CSV table of C-alpha atoms and ligand atoms in Angstrom, one decimal:
chain,number,residue,atom,x,y,z
A,1,MET,CA,98.6,107.9,102.1
A,2,HIS,CA,101.6,106.4,103.7
A,3,ALA,CA,100.3,107.6,107.1
A,4,VAL,CA,97.0,105.8,106.6
A,5,GLY,CA,99.0,102.7,105.6
A,6,VAL,CA,101.1,102.6,108.8
A,7,LEU,CA,98.1,103.3,111.0
A,8,GLU,CA,96.1,100.6,109.4
A,9,ALA,CA,99.0,98.2,109.7
A,10,GLY,CA,99.1,99.0,113.4
A,11,LEU,CA,102.8,100.1,113.2
A,12,CYS,CA,102.1,103.3,115.1
A,13,ASN,CA,99.3,105.2,116.8
A,14,TYR,CA,99.8,108.8,115.6
A,15,VAL,CA,101.5,110.2,112.5
A,16,LEU,CA,102.6,113.8,112.5
A,17,LEU,CA,102.8,115.5,109.1
A,18,SER,CA,104.9,118.6,109.3
A,19,TYR,CA,106.6,121.1,107.2
A,20,GLY,CA,108.8,124.0,108.2
A,21,HIS,CA,111.1,126.1,106.2
A,22,CYS,CA,112.8,129.5,105.8
A,23,GLY,CA,111.9,129.6,102.2
A,24,ARG,CA,111.8,133.3,102.0
A,25,SER,CA,114.8,134.4,104.1
A,26,GLY,CA,117.0,131.5,103.2
A,27,ASP,CA,118.2,130.5,99.7
A,28,SER,CA,117.7,126.7,99.9
A,29,MET,CA,114.3,126.8,98.2
A,30,MET,CA,115.7,128.7,95.2
A,31,ARG,CA,118.7,126.4,95.0
A,32,MET,CA,116.4,123.3,95.2
A,33,LEU,CA,114.2,124.7,92.4
A,34,ALA,CA,117.1,125.7,90.2
A,35,GLY,CA,118.5,122.2,90.6
A,36,LEU,CA,115.2,120.6,89.4
A,37,ASN,CA,116.4,120.5,85.8
A,38,ALA,CA,120.1,120.7,86.1
A,39,GLU,CA,120.5,118.7,82.9
A,40,ASP,CA,118.8,121.6,81.0
A,41,ALA,CA,120.6,124.5,82.7
A,42,VAL,CA,123.0,124.6,79.7
A,43,PHE,CA,120.0,126.0,77.8
A,44,GLY,CA,119.0,128.4,80.6
A,45,HIS,CA,116.1,126.2,81.7
A,46,PHE,CA,115.7,126.4,85.4
A,47,GLY,CA,113.3,125.4,88.1
A,48,ALA,CA,109.6,124.9,88.4
A,49,THR,CA,108.4,128.1,86.8
A,50,GLY,CA,110.1,127.2,83.4
A,51,GLY,CA,108.8,123.6,83.5
A,52,TYR,CA,105.2,124.6,84.3
A,53,ALA,CA,105.4,127.4,81.8
A,54,LEU,CA,106.1,124.8,79.1
A,55,ALA,CA,103.1,122.8,80.2
A,56,ALA,CA,100.9,125.9,80.3
A,57,ARG,CA,102.0,127.0,76.9
A,58,ARG,CA,101.2,123.6,75.4
A,59,ALA,CA,97.8,123.7,77.1
A,60,MET,CA,97.2,127.1,75.4
A,61,HIS,CA,97.9,125.4,72.1
A,62,GLU,CA,95.6,122.4,72.8
A,63,PHE,CA,92.6,124.1,74.5
A,64,ARG,CA,91.2,127.5,75.3
A,65,THR,CA,93.2,128.8,78.3
A,66,GLY,CA,95.7,131.5,79.1
A,67,PRO,CA,96.2,134.6,81.3
A,68,GLU,CA,92.5,135.5,81.2
A,69,THR,CA,91.7,132.2,82.8
A,70,TRP,CA,94.5,132.4,85.3
A,71,LYS,CA,93.6,135.9,86.3
A,72,ARG,CA,90.3,134.7,87.6
A,73,ILE,CA,92.3,132.2,89.8
A,74,ALA,CA,94.9,134.7,91.1
A,75,VAL,CA,92.4,137.4,91.8
A,76,GLY,CA,89.8,135.0,93.2
A,77,GLN,CA,92.3,133.4,95.7
A,78,ARG,CA,93.5,136.8,96.8
A,79,LYS,CA,90.0,137.6,98.0
A,80,TRP,CA,90.3,134.6,100.3
A,81,ALA,CA,93.7,135.7,101.5
A,82,ASN,CA,92.3,139.2,102.3
A,83,LEU,CA,90.0,137.4,104.9
A,84,ASN,CA,93.0,135.5,106.4
A,85,PRO,CA,95.1,137.3,109.0
A,86,ARG,CA,97.8,134.6,108.6
A,87,ALA,CA,98.1,135.1,104.9
A,88,MET,CA,101.2,136.9,103.6
A,89,MET,CA,98.9,138.8,101.2
A,90,CYS,CA,96.2,139.6,103.7
A,91,HIS,CA,96.5,143.3,103.4
A,92,ARG,CA,97.3,143.3,99.6
A,93,PRO,CA,94.2,143.2,97.5
A,94,MET,CA,94.6,142.3,93.8
A,95,THR,CA,92.5,143.8,91.0
A,96,ASP,CA,92.3,142.6,87.4
A,97,GLU,CA,94.5,145.5,86.5
A,98,ASP,CA,97.1,144.5,89.2
A,99,TYR,CA,97.2,141.1,87.5
A,100,ASP,CA,97.6,142.6,84.0
A,101,ARG,CA,100.4,144.8,85.3
A,102,SER,CA,102.3,142.0,87.0
A,103,PRO,CA,105.7,141.5,85.3
A,104,TRP,CA,106.5,138.5,83.2
A,105,VAL,CA,108.7,135.9,84.9
A,106,VAL,CA,108.7,133.0,82.4
A,107,GLU,CA,106.0,133.8,79.8
A,108,PRO,CA,103.1,132.8,79.8
A,109,PHE,CA,103.5,133.2,83.6
A,110,ARG,CA,103.4,136.6,85.3
A,111,LEU,CA,104.7,137.1,88.8
A,112,ALA,CA,101.0,136.9,90.0
A,113,ASP,CA,100.8,133.3,88.6
A,114,ASN,CA,103.6,132.1,90.8
A,115,CYS,CA,103.3,130.9,94.4
A,116,LEU,CA,104.9,132.6,97.4
A,117,LEU,CA,108.1,131.8,99.3
A,118,THR,CA,107.4,131.7,103.0
A,119,ASP,CA,109.1,131.4,106.4
A,120,GLY,CA,107.0,129.2,108.6
A,121,GLY,CA,105.4,125.8,108.9
A,122,ARG,CA,102.3,123.7,109.3
A,123,ALA,CA,101.5,120.4,110.9
A,124,CYS,CA,98.7,117.9,111.0
A,125,ILE,CA,98.2,114.8,113.1
A,126,ILE,CA,96.7,111.7,111.6
A,127,THR,CA,95.4,108.8,113.8
A,128,THR,CA,92.6,106.2,113.7
A,129,ARG,CA,88.9,107.1,114.1
A,130,GLU,CA,88.8,105.3,117.5
A,131,ARG,CA,91.7,107.3,119.0
A,132,ALA,CA,90.4,110.6,117.4
A,133,ARG,CA,87.1,110.2,119.3
A,134,ASP,CA,88.8,110.7,122.6
A,135,LEU,CA,90.7,113.8,121.6
A,136,ARG,CA,89.8,117.4,122.4
A,137,HIS,CA,89.0,118.7,118.9
A,138,PRO,CA,86.3,117.4,116.5
A,139,PRO,CA,88.0,115.1,114.1
A,140,VAL,CA,88.0,115.2,110.3
A,141,VAL,CA,87.8,111.9,108.5
A,142,ILE,CA,89.6,110.9,105.3
A,143,MET,CA,86.9,109.5,103.0
A,144,GLY,CA,88.9,108.7,100.0
A,145,LEU,CA,92.5,108.7,98.6
A,146,GLY,CA,93.9,108.5,95.1
A,147,MET,CA,97.4,108.7,93.7
A,148,CYS,CA,98.7,108.6,90.2
A,149,ASN,CA,102.3,109.4,89.1
A,150,PRO,CA,102.4,109.3,85.3
A,151,ALA,CA,105.9,110.6,84.3
A,152,ALA,CA,109.4,110.2,85.7
A,153,ASP,CA,110.8,112.9,83.4
A,154,PRO,CA,108.7,115.9,82.4
A,155,ALA,CA,110.3,116.7,79.1
A,156,PRO,CA,109.5,113.5,77.2
A,157,ALA,CA,106.0,113.3,78.8
A,158,SER,CA,103.7,112.9,75.9
A,159,HIS,CA,100.8,114.7,77.5
A,160,LEU,CA,102.2,117.9,79.0
A,161,ALA,CA,98.8,119.6,78.7
A,162,GLY,CA,97.0,116.8,80.5
A,163,PRO,CA,95.3,114.7,81.4
A,164,THR,CA,97.7,114.8,84.4
A,165,GLY,CA,97.7,112.3,87.2
A,166,ALA,CA,94.8,114.3,88.7
A,167,ARG,CA,92.4,112.5,86.4
A,168,ARG,CA,93.0,109.0,87.7
A,169,ALA,CA,93.8,110.1,91.3
A,170,GLY,CA,90.5,112.1,91.4
A,171,GLU,CA,88.5,109.1,90.2
A,172,MET,CA,90.1,106.8,92.7
A,173,ALA,CA,89.4,109.1,95.6
A,174,LEU,CA,85.8,109.7,94.6
A,175,ARG,CA,85.3,105.9,94.2
A,176,MET,CA,86.8,105.2,97.6
A,177,ALA,CA,84.7,107.9,99.2
A,178,GLY,CA,81.6,106.6,97.5
A,179,ILE,CA,80.4,110.1,96.5
A,180,ALA,CA,79.8,112.0,93.3
A,181,ARG,CA,81.7,115.1,92.3
A,182,ASP,CA,78.6,117.2,92.9
A,183,ASP,CA,78.7,116.3,96.6
A,184,ILE,CA,81.9,118.3,97.1
A,185,ASP,CA,81.4,121.6,98.9
A,186,ALA,CA,84.9,123.1,98.5
A,187,CYS,CA,88.4,122.3,97.1
A,188,GLU,CA,91.8,123.0,98.4
A,189,ILE,CA,94.1,122.6,95.4
A,190,TYR,CA,97.9,122.5,95.4
A,191,ASP,CA,98.5,125.8,93.5
A,192,CYS,CA,102.2,126.2,92.8
A,193,PHE,CA,101.0,128.2,89.8
A,194,THR,CA,97.6,129.5,88.7
A,195,TYR,CA,97.6,127.0,85.8
A,196,THR,CA,98.0,124.1,88.2
A,197,VAL,CA,94.6,125.0,89.8
A,198,GLU,CA,93.0,125.0,86.3
A,199,ILE,CA,94.4,121.8,85.1
A,200,THR,CA,93.7,120.0,88.4
A,201,LEU,CA,90.0,121.1,88.5
A,202,GLN,CA,89.7,120.3,84.8
A,203,ASP,CA,91.2,116.8,85.2
A,204,TYR,CA,88.9,116.2,88.3
A,205,GLY,CA,86.1,116.9,85.8
A,206,PHE,CA,84.6,120.1,87.2
A,207,PHE,CA,84.7,121.4,83.7
A,208,GLY,CA,85.8,120.2,80.3
A,209,PRO,CA,89.1,121.2,78.5
A,210,GLY,CA,89.0,124.9,77.7
A,211,GLU,CA,85.8,125.5,79.7
A,212,GLY,CA,87.7,126.9,82.7
A,213,LEU,CA,87.3,130.5,81.8
A,214,ASP,CA,83.5,130.3,81.5
A,215,TRP,CA,83.3,128.2,84.6
A,216,LEU,CA,85.4,130.6,86.6
A,217,GLN,CA,83.3,133.7,85.6
A,218,GLY,CA,81.2,135.4,88.2
A,219,GLY,CA,83.4,134.4,91.2
A,220,THR,CA,82.8,130.6,91.2
A,221,ILE,CA,85.8,130.0,93.5
A,222,GLU,CA,85.6,133.2,95.5
A,223,PRO,CA,83.8,134.0,98.8
A,224,GLY,CA,80.1,133.4,98.1
A,225,GLY,CA,80.8,131.3,95.0
A,226,SER,CA,79.3,128.0,94.1
A,227,LEU,CA,82.6,126.0,94.6
A,228,PRO,CA,85.1,127.8,96.9
A,229,VAL,CA,88.7,127.0,96.1
A,230,ASN,CA,91.8,127.6,98.2
A,231,THR,CA,90.0,129.4,101.0
A,232,SER,CA,93.1,130.4,102.8
A,233,GLY,CA,94.5,132.2,99.8
A,234,GLY,CA,96.5,129.0,99.0
A,235,LEU,CA,100.1,128.8,98.0
A,236,LEU,CA,99.6,131.8,95.7
A,237,SER,CA,98.4,134.2,98.4
A,238,GLU,CA,98.5,132.7,101.8
A,239,ALA,CA,101.9,130.8,102.3
A,240,TYR,CA,104.0,128.1,100.7
A,241,PHE,CA,104.0,125.1,102.9
A,242,MET,CA,104.0,122.5,100.1
A,243,GLY,CA,101.0,120.1,100.3
A,244,LEU,CA,100.4,121.1,103.9
A,245,THR,CA,98.8,124.4,102.9
A,246,PRO,CA,95.8,122.7,101.2
A,247,LEU,CA,95.7,119.9,103.7
A,248,THR,CA,95.6,122.0,106.8
A,249,GLU,CA,93.1,124.4,105.3
A,250,GLY,CA,90.7,121.6,104.3
A,251,VAL,CA,91.0,120.2,107.9
A,252,MET,CA,90.5,123.5,109.6
A,253,GLN,CA,87.5,124.4,107.4
A,254,LEU,CA,85.8,121.2,108.4
A,255,MET,CA,86.7,121.8,112.1
A,256,GLY,CA,85.2,125.3,111.9
A,257,ARG,CA,88.4,127.0,112.9
A,258,CYS,CA,88.8,129.5,110.1
A,259,GLY,CA,87.5,132.8,111.5
A,260,GLU,CA,86.5,135.4,109.0
A,261,ARG,CA,87.1,133.1,106.1
A,262,GLN,CA,85.1,130.2,107.6
A,263,LEU,CA,82.9,128.8,104.9
A,264,GLY,CA,79.2,129.2,105.9
A,265,PRO,CA,76.9,132.2,106.6
A,266,LYS,CA,79.8,134.6,107.1
A,267,THR,CA,81.2,134.0,103.5
A,268,GLY,CA,77.9,133.4,101.8
A,269,ASN,CA,78.8,129.7,101.2
A,270,LYS,CA,77.3,126.4,102.3
A,271,THR,CA,78.8,125.2,105.6
A,272,PRO,CA,81.1,122.4,104.2
A,273,GLU,CA,80.6,118.7,104.8
A,274,ILE,CA,83.0,117.4,102.2
A,275,ILE,CA,86.2,119.0,100.9
A,276,MET,CA,88.4,117.7,98.1
A,277,CYS,CA,92.2,118.4,98.3
A,278,SER,CA,95.2,117.9,96.1
A,279,ASP,CA,98.9,117.7,96.1
A,280,ASN,CA,101.3,117.3,93.2
A,281,GLY,CA,105.0,117.1,92.7
A,282,GLY,CA,107.7,117.6,90.0
A,283,ILE,CA,106.3,119.3,86.9
A,284,LEU,CA,102.8,117.7,87.1
A,285,GLN,CA,104.6,114.3,87.4
A,286,THR,CA,103.0,113.1,90.6
A,287,HIS,CA,99.5,113.7,92.0
A,288,SER,CA,97.6,112.8,95.2
A,289,CYS,CA,94.0,113.5,95.8
A,290,TYR,CA,92.1,113.1,99.1
A,291,ILE,CA,88.6,113.8,100.2
A,292,LEU,CA,87.8,114.9,103.8
A,293,THR,CA,84.6,115.1,105.7
A,294,LYS,CA,83.5,115.9,109.2
A,295,GLY,CA,84.1,113.1,111.7
B,1,MET,CA,132.9,140.3,83.6
B,2,THR,CA,130.2,137.9,82.4
B,3,LYS,CA,129.6,134.8,84.4
B,4,ARG,CA,130.1,131.5,82.8
B,5,LYS,CA,127.1,129.5,81.8
B,6,PRO,CA,126.6,126.1,83.3
B,7,PRO,CA,128.3,123.4,81.3
B,8,PRO,CA,126.3,120.3,80.2
B,9,LYS,CA,126.1,117.4,82.6
B,10,ILE,CA,128.2,114.8,80.9
B,11,ASN,CA,128.2,111.3,82.3
B,12,ALA,CA,128.4,107.7,81.0
B,13,ASP,CA,124.8,107.9,79.7
B,14,THR,CA,125.0,111.3,78.0
B,15,LYS,CA,128.6,111.2,76.8
B,16,ALA,CA,127.8,109.8,73.3
B,17,PHE,CA,125.2,112.6,72.8
B,18,TRP,CA,127.6,115.4,73.6
B,19,ASP,CA,130.4,113.7,71.7
B,20,GLY,CA,128.1,113.9,68.6
B,21,CYS,CA,127.5,117.6,69.3
B,22,ARG,CA,131.2,118.3,69.0
B,23,GLU,CA,131.0,117.0,65.5
B,24,ARG,CA,127.7,118.8,64.9
B,25,GLU,CA,125.7,115.7,64.8
B,26,LEU,CA,122.5,115.0,66.8
B,27,ARG,CA,122.9,111.4,67.9
B,28,PHE,CA,120.3,109.5,69.8
B,29,GLN,CA,120.0,106.2,71.5
B,30,LYS,CA,118.0,103.6,69.6
B,31,CYS,CA,116.9,100.4,71.2
B,32,GLU,CA,118.2,97.4,69.3
B,33,ASP,CA,115.3,95.2,70.4
B,34,CYS,CA,112.2,97.3,69.9
B,35,GLY,CA,113.5,100.2,67.8
B,36,HIS,CA,112.4,103.0,70.3
B,37,LEU,CA,114.4,106.2,70.0
B,38,ARG,CA,115.0,107.7,73.4
B,39,HIS,CA,116.1,111.0,74.9
B,40,PRO,CA,117.4,111.9,77.4
B,41,PRO,CA,119.9,109.0,77.2
B,42,ALA,CA,119.5,106.2,79.6
B,43,PHE,CA,120.9,102.7,80.3
B,44,LEU,CA,117.6,100.9,79.7
B,45,CYS,CA,114.9,101.3,77.1
B,46,PRO,CA,111.9,102.7,78.8
B,47,HIS,CA,109.6,100.6,76.6
B,48,CYS,CA,111.1,97.2,76.8
B,49,LEU,CA,113.9,97.5,79.4
B,50,SER,CA,116.5,96.2,76.9
B,51,SER,CA,120.0,97.5,77.4
B,52,ARG,CA,121.1,96.8,73.8
B,53,THR,CA,121.5,100.2,72.3
B,54,VAL,CA,122.9,101.8,69.1
B,55,MET,CA,123.4,105.4,68.3
B,56,VAL,CA,121.6,106.8,65.3
B,57,LYS,CA,122.0,110.2,63.7
B,58,ALA,CA,119.0,112.6,63.5
B,59,SER,CA,118.2,115.0,60.7
B,60,GLY,CA,118.0,118.0,63.0
B,61,ARG,CA,114.5,118.8,61.7
B,62,GLY,CA,111.5,118.9,64.0
B,63,ARG,CA,108.6,120.9,65.4
B,64,VAL,CA,108.2,123.0,68.5
B,65,TYR,CA,106.0,121.0,71.0
B,66,SER,CA,106.0,123.9,73.5
B,67,TYR,CA,108.1,126.9,74.5
B,68,ALA,CA,108.6,129.4,77.3
B,69,VAL,CA,110.0,132.9,77.2
B,70,TYR,CA,112.3,133.7,80.1
B,71,HIS,CA,112.1,137.3,81.3
B,72,VAL,CA,114.1,136.6,84.5
B,73,ALA,CA,117.7,135.3,84.6
B,74,PHE,CA,117.6,132.6,87.3
B,75,ASP,CA,121.4,132.3,86.7
B,76,PRO,CA,123.1,135.7,86.1
B,77,ALA,CA,125.0,134.2,83.2
B,78,PHE,CA,121.8,134.4,81.1
B,79,GLN,CA,121.1,138.1,82.0
B,80,GLU,CA,122.4,139.4,78.6
B,81,ASP,CA,120.2,136.9,76.7
B,82,LEU,CA,116.9,138.1,78.1
B,83,PRO,CA,114.3,137.6,76.8
B,84,TYR,CA,115.2,134.1,75.5
B,85,ILE,CA,113.2,131.1,74.5
B,86,VAL,CA,113.4,127.6,75.9
B,87,ALA,CA,111.7,125.1,73.7
B,88,LEU,CA,110.7,121.5,73.6
B,89,VAL,CA,111.4,120.2,70.1
B,90,ASP,CA,109.9,117.0,68.7
B,91,LEU,CA,112.5,115.7,66.2
B,92,GLU,CA,111.1,114.1,63.1
B,93,GLU,CA,112.7,110.8,64.2
B,94,GLY,CA,110.7,110.9,67.5
B,95,PRO,CA,112.8,112.1,70.4
B,96,ARG,CA,111.8,115.2,72.3
B,97,ILE,CA,114.7,117.5,73.3
B,98,VAL,CA,114.9,120.6,75.6
B,99,SER,CA,116.8,123.4,73.8
B,100,ASN,CA,116.6,127.0,72.8
B,101,LEU,CA,114.7,128.6,69.9
B,102,VAL,CA,117.0,131.2,68.4
B,103,GLY,CA,116.6,133.6,65.5
B,104,CYS,CA,113.0,134.0,66.3
B,105,ASP,CA,111.1,136.9,67.9
B,106,PRO,CA,109.3,135.6,71.1
B,107,GLY,CA,106.1,137.0,69.7
B,108,ALA,CA,106.5,134.9,66.5
B,109,ALA,CA,107.1,131.6,68.3
B,110,ALA,CA,104.3,129.0,68.1
B,111,CYS,CA,103.6,125.4,69.1
B,112,GLY,CA,103.9,123.3,66.0
B,113,MET,CA,106.3,125.6,64.1
B,114,ALA,CA,108.9,123.8,61.9
B,115,VAL,CA,112.5,124.2,63.1
B,116,GLU,CA,115.9,123.0,62.3
B,117,VAL,CA,119.1,122.6,64.3
B,118,ALA,CA,121.3,125.6,64.6
B,119,TRP,CA,124.7,124.8,66.2
B,120,ASP,CA,126.0,127.2,68.8
B,121,ASP,CA,129.7,127.1,69.5
B,122,GLY,CA,130.1,126.8,73.3
B,123,GLU,CA,133.2,126.7,75.4
B,124,GLU,CA,136.0,124.0,75.1
B,125,GLY,CA,135.0,122.8,71.7
B,126,LEU,CA,131.5,122.0,72.8
B,127,CYS,CA,128.7,122.7,70.4
B,128,LEU,CA,125.1,123.3,71.7
B,129,PRO,CA,122.3,122.0,69.6
B,130,LYS,CA,119.8,125.0,69.4
B,131,PHE,CA,117.0,125.4,66.9
B,132,ARG,CA,115.8,128.1,64.5
B,133,PRO,CA,112.7,128.5,62.3
B,134,ALA,CA,113.1,126.1,59.4
B,135,GLY,CA,114.5,127.7,56.2
B,136,ALA,CA,115.4,130.9,58.0
C,1,ZN,ZN1,113.2,98.8,73.6
């Protein structure tokens, strides 16, 4: 969103969004995460997993959700990763039984509900439509943007089980794009945890509270499904590059650069025209939504 | 040798809260202008931005808003406590506090369950406000 602002203001011509990190081999990611709630370390409360686990547990109290719902997300996204040679989990299929056997980390989350730690990086260049026309690759256009940052501190947030910032950010992005939710061909959702995918799609309005399990049945988000989600495997099964994982996958799908997992005849999906992407920060405290289309 | 657990972060904002804990009292900031009770402590009222604050004593009774059961020790000092429960407790006076649910089997914990404060002697005279099922 800031990139669009500086481009529109004419302050620069090209903006490079990049992320690179030795998240797996170094310890800086774990230290950053453990420091997230340093105030609460005295009670043994650390990092993102604990915070999201509190949100997910509250959600289980308020509407029908839980491991059965999240299993469909973990197993579904893994099928995409198995088509992606760059995915850390490319050669590691996941069955329902694998998910059920996955050890608890912070209950209600199993290891399979947590995203990966990755060494690597991603980058994306943003420029104006006019400049993009002269470049070598077919451009992807940002149709709509939305942002909503509802809480500074996760613990006192009154609605830990949603609606999260995704509700308003999603509405804003759809309005700016001038399209309806049904026009969306695929989603690339920031998936730090399986539950994050559920609450984001729910707050975007793809299903009502507690209807996620039914909506996900039959492989909705998987290859050949009616709404493919996280087609690279996502943060759960491809690689953790923060918001750059969903962003770059959305862009590459629309450019047609995704090989075996390219949405279209190969995967049994519609060739995508419009993809909705998300990013969020903190413990569901900040949310960005953007909608991409072919240039 | 067991590793020491991290001490509370005590600063100008949070000192009054932890001073209360030493005396086994849960003390919260109350806005003198709009009456809002807030936690964690802060210089300004998040509702009306007033800096006029008094400390009030809470009963120690509340309900579990949410909880999470740790099966992994992110800090080795907590290894011997596994599995342990981190809970968000809504106190009857209003504030929501991060703490532990103790004296409760993880399988018996539930959102909405009534709890009361259970003081846990920490190091250097510091008392940690934890919570147990009410009437247990
Ligand atoms: Zn006030």
